[in-house]
Amino acid sequence: MTDEPGAPFVQLRGISKSFGAVRALAGVDLAVAPGRMVSVVGHNGAGKSTLMQILAGTLAPDSGAIRVAGHEVGHGYGVRRASALGVRCVFQELSLCPNLSSEENARVVHPHLAGPGWRRRARRLIGDALAAIFPGHGIDTRRPVGELAIGQRQMVETARAFTETDRPVRLVILDEPTASLDATEADQLLRYTAEARAHGIAVVFISHRLPEILGHADEIVVMRDGQVAGKEEAGRLDEARLVEMMGVVRGAEPAHGPGAERARGAIRVAQAARPDAPLPVTLRAGEVVGLAGLAGHGQRALLQAVFDAAGHRRAALRVAGSVAYVSGDRRTEGIFPLWSVGLNTTIGNLRRLARLGFLSPAREKAEAEAWRTRLDIRTPDIGQPIVSLSGGNQQKVLVARAFAAEADIILFDDPLRGVDVGTKRELYQQVRRAAEAGRAFLWYTTENAELVNCDRVYVFYRGTITDEIDHAALTEERVIRASFGTGQIVAF
Amino acid sequence: MLRVGLPAVALAAMLGAIFAMQPRAMSYFGLTVLLNFTLPAIFAAMAQMAVIAVGDIDLGIGPFISLVNCIAATLLATHPLLGWLSFAALIAAYAAMGALIHLRRLPSIVVTLGASFVWLGLALLVLPSPGGAPPAWLPALLAWRPPLAPLPLLASVLLAALGEFLLMHTSYGVVLRGIGGNPRAIARAGWSLLAGRAALYALAGACGIVAGLALTGLNTAGDATVGTQYTLISIAAVIVGGGEFVGGIVTPIGTVVGAWIMLLAGSLLSFLNISTDWQLSVQGGILIVVLGLRALNRWSAA
Amino acid sequence: MNGRIRTWLDARPWIWSFAAALLVWLATALVAEGRGILATLAVALQFATFYAIVGIGQMLAISAGPGNIDLSIPGVMTFAGYVAMGLMNGSDAGLAAGLAAGVAVGLAAGAFNVGLIQGLRIPPMIGTLASGFVFQSMAIAYSRTTHAAPAPALVSFSAARLLGVPVIALIFIILTALVALALNRTVFGRSVLAIGQNIRAARLAGLAVRRTLASVYVLSGLLAAIAGILLSAYSGGAALDMGADYLLMSIAVVVLGGTSIAGGQASPAGLWGAATLLDVVVTMLNVMRVGAGVRYVVTGLIIIGVLALAKGRDQAA
């Protein structure tokens, strides 16, 4: 594998993990030696966060071996064991208590900070860590963390991970630690990782900022579709090579999607151009426009903005027509878990189904049945509870709901994530047909392969659109380049 | 700082207005009479604060205080050992309630409301009609005139200091407040959420007992409905004093100040010759106004 | 076989309360040695009606999702009762004015709650708790100025029987059935249940969330006022403590009747089962000559017990 001196502090071998039908990790090996910084990069769905959760002990793998500090840790490996062995992690969803100050938050993770004078010790502990990592930080460690800016909160959480009382810190996992930091602070953190490494601490660093990784990591592991696509010393890589490794090498793949030109209809969505956003979004009836880029870089915000803007006059974003929303997070934003398939389907169209305010069960049933047939929703009966359906079929119901609402604009919020391939293909065809009938789609997807269904693709990076790609010019490499801000238009 | 500062200023203003209208209130005796009933109020408010700290609410604290009052006016005098044992059992019952709410993930509002019926029923069993007599030491204790300051003032300062110390300055107090702020983070750090919640509820029960005892000492009699008003007073005291319903943001000092404000609101009404019928309106109104102002402040800051 | 029965029972959560009510009634009949059991049932139904009326409003609020609840019901009941009685002034001439005024109080109270919850962003629990105290206080102040007495026509109406069954029970059973129908078959009802299950999904599905929630609180205020007016008439006049039990009872009949405290699923039929159960329990205790104290303790323990056990079922599912 790698040939650095000394045994690795942590070694993962053959790690696999599936969530239902979705294979998040398929036989991943990873080793991090003390004093080394390994950076894991990859596009959406590569499996980075799943791997990190397994490393941190918050998730158990389906199969594979984990070796930490020389011990083979089996089923007993959890957050507390990991912490006892010296593993610390800073994930993107912060785990600070917003009502407690920085020093009190340090106390929470260090049971030894107790007894008289604990506050002074905690203050010194977190204060020293902050000063070492972010000199000149200006954070008042006595203020409740909830009152700090998001960047400062991230600094506190990062600093806390490096504090130690009775147990030494051996490995620190940093998942997008610079996402909310400005350039100076990010730089300080990266320089500190060198210092930490000099003290023998191992670091796993996940970031989408390729220059950061190339400049500071020792080794870069590229992941793709749940597997390790490549492992290399950072010095031997550059951005182009990384992008290449992250993408799927596509041979002569036939382009699905529109062959002939389709008649473009009225403008449905028009975003005003701004000096810092030179590529505004436009959408016409009959178009399928994709929103790509790394997850959480502004795509969802745009969908929400369009949803909110429907029916109102807004200068910055004009929306002409009715909207329907299909969410990919069906548990929190999609399904009504106590209801049947039928009720979940018709809920988006009640006003049209009702006569004099009353709904007729016969009409509803007919409508739901029609959509069941049209989308081939696999359920013995539309009276079945929706939670009895597979994930893919539940998503079909959500799509049916949006179609049934007969909206002009359909907003897709990554609805096909984790759905089986067969269902996906069926839904792609449905989208095609609906577009041909004049509906407009704004389709946010975290899977680049789906973008072939789109007429045009906007790629997002850190809240702005870095590239607009026509179907004919669409290549995965171009998408990935724009996803990491290395595309044609650099807006900052 | 602003959280406790504003209510403190409001309290000062209220006291100023009262003294201006009734200069005699500024004497030692006057202050004692004016502030006597803050004694049960501050402890009721502390009890409520303990529960609000973890994001729950206790709608049964009023009837609980009535129950303590009834026991103090009967058992405590006739069978003191039984009386103290029943107090211990009540604290255990409160802790059990907190545990039940945690283990079964029940809404505290319904459980404490159900408990309020149990407390009321027990109070009626102990003392079917108002009367009874507390043991002699209790009213004597409440009538004590400490040299430095009137008893209510002294007790308030001590309780505020104790509450502030326990919840804001001890290392375990941090953990307890953390449960209200981010329970998952606390659990992941290895602390027991069950133990924390049970401890806070037990503390609430203990404060409720002290409140009931104080009330008994002042009234020198028992009544199964005398404590009901303390439910609203305690909730309003915590909120007006700077606390929030969710997020584990509570201020012990502010809570005591809030209790004073709630109680003095009633006195102010009588000094202004406004009928005490409006007392509930004023107390409810203060709560609404404070919450409304906070909401508007948040909205304009966003 | 066992599974099929369980599914059938789970789909009808109100069955438990009716079954329990029946059991307790039979037990009471045993204890009373069969004396006057039908009469006690009629009286139980009479009082159950008042619980059920406010229960409907509370049920709508609770079904609208976690965090939604109306704690102002006792205060609204009392104030509406006093205002209505005050305007009726003991004569049938004032009946219409009294009713109109009482109803207006209920609607205004509901609107006030909506203002607190949606306008001032105060959590419903605290907003309605505070407003309830304000209304109670207004009732106290108003009670000093009036000699409130119900119109005789209303008194006889509130106590009237049809074939031995209280008329108001019949009316409100029908109303409950209409509410059940509305929950299943109107846009409004469907919206309430959708919002209760998943408010974000409801918003994204295009439902009028704010308007629906506002309607719920206005309805609850209206129903509380009606209950207050009828109760005052039946009791011969309003009393300042007449709402005291209704805070807990309005929630108890909802929860014991099978409506989920988590929202999204309502059990209107169960309101009556639970109201009857609670009333029959009280009756049984009275027959056994236990005091008010035992009555309260038993009621409180039943509510906590059922809640603790029922939740267990939900979690297992």
mmCIF file of C-alpha atoms in Angstrom, chain A residues 58 79-80 91 93-101 103-105 107-111 113-115 118-119 147 160, chain B residues 3 53 168-175 177-191 247-249:
data_model
loop_
_atom_site.group_PDB
_atom_site.id
_atom_site.type_symbol
_atom_site.label_atom_id
_atom_site.label_comp_id
_atom_site.label_asym_id
_atom_site.label_seq_id
_atom_site.Cartn_x
_atom_site.Cartn_y
_atom_site.Cartn_z
ATOM 1 C CA THR A 58 -20.945 7.100 14.598
ATOM 2 C CA VAL A 79 -18.062 7.374 19.559
ATOM 3 C CA ARG A 80 -16.905 6.894 23.126
ATOM 4 C CA PHE A 91 -18.320 17.363 11.136
ATOM 5 C CA GLU A 93 -23.313 19.807 11.425
ATOM 6 C CA LEU A 94 -21.748 21.418 14.435
ATOM 7 C CA SER A 95 -22.070 19.669 17.744
ATOM 8 C CA LEU A 96 -21.747 22.662 19.997
ATOM 9 C CA CYS A 97 -24.436 23.674 22.479
ATOM 10 C CA PRO A 98 -25.415 27.143 21.313
ATOM 11 C CA ASN A 99 -26.483 28.288 24.756
ATOM 12 C CA LEU A 100 -23.102 27.459 26.288
ATOM 13 C CA SER A 101 -19.895 29.442 25.932
ATOM 14 C CA GLU A 103 -15.219 27.193 27.553
ATOM 15 C CA GLU A 104 -18.389 25.456 28.690
ATOM 16 C CA ASN A 105 -18.537 23.555 25.420
ATOM 17 C CA ARG A 107 -16.123 21.221 29.505
ATOM 18 C CA VAL A 108 -18.865 19.108 27.923
ATOM 19 C CA VAL A 109 -16.386 16.891 26.095
ATOM 20 C CA HIS A 110 -13.819 16.780 28.873
ATOM 21 C CA PRO A 111 -15.276 15.149 31.990
ATOM 22 C CA LEU A 113 -12.674 19.553 33.700
ATOM 23 C CA ALA A 114 -14.555 19.417 36.987
ATOM 24 C CA GLY A 115 -14.196 20.609 40.506
ATOM 25 C CA TRP A 118 -12.647 24.122 36.285
ATOM 26 C CA ARG A 119 -13.687 27.222 34.416
ATOM 27 C CA GLU A 147 -24.077 34.451 19.500
ATOM 28 C CA ARG A 160 -11.990 22.059 20.657
ATOM 29 C CA ARG B 3 -31.057 39.460 29.470
ATOM 30 C CA ALA B 53 -33.879 24.593 31.312
ATOM 31 C CA MET B 168 -24.108 28.607 35.822
ATOM 32 C CA HIS B 169 -20.857 27.977 37.668
ATOM 33 C CA THR B 170 -20.601 24.321 38.500
ATOM 34 C CA SER B 171 -19.231 21.942 35.918
ATOM 35 C CA TYR B 172 -22.294 19.711 36.060
ATOM 36 C CA GLY B 173 -24.614 22.669 35.733
ATOM 37 C CA VAL B 174 -23.017 23.226 32.342
ATOM 38 C CA VAL B 175 -24.000 19.719 31.297
ATOM 39 C CA ARG B 177 -27.953 23.389 30.519
ATOM 40 C CA GLY B 178 -26.358 21.672 27.574
ATOM 41 C CA ILE B 179 -29.190 19.157 27.571
ATOM 42 C CA GLY B 180 -31.506 22.016 26.779
ATOM 43 C CA GLY B 181 -29.178 23.379 24.114
ATOM 44 C CA ASN B 182 -28.145 20.311 22.133
ATOM 45 C CA PRO B 183 -29.133 17.023 23.776
ATOM 46 C CA ARG B 184 -27.537 14.901 21.063
ATOM 47 C CA ALA B 185 -24.171 16.514 21.564
ATOM 48 C CA ILE B 186 -24.405 15.977 25.301
ATOM 49 C CA ALA B 187 -25.388 12.340 24.883
ATOM 50 C CA ARG B 188 -22.592 11.765 22.395
ATOM 51 C CA ALA B 189 -20.125 13.200 24.864
ATOM 52 C CA GLY B 190 -21.081 10.412 27.197
ATOM 53 C CA TRP B 191 -23.456 12.070 29.663
ATOM 54 C CA GLY B 247 -32.538 26.079 23.948
ATOM 55 C CA GLY B 248 -31.610 25.803 27.582
ATOM 56 C CA ILE B 249 -31.296 29.563 28.028
#
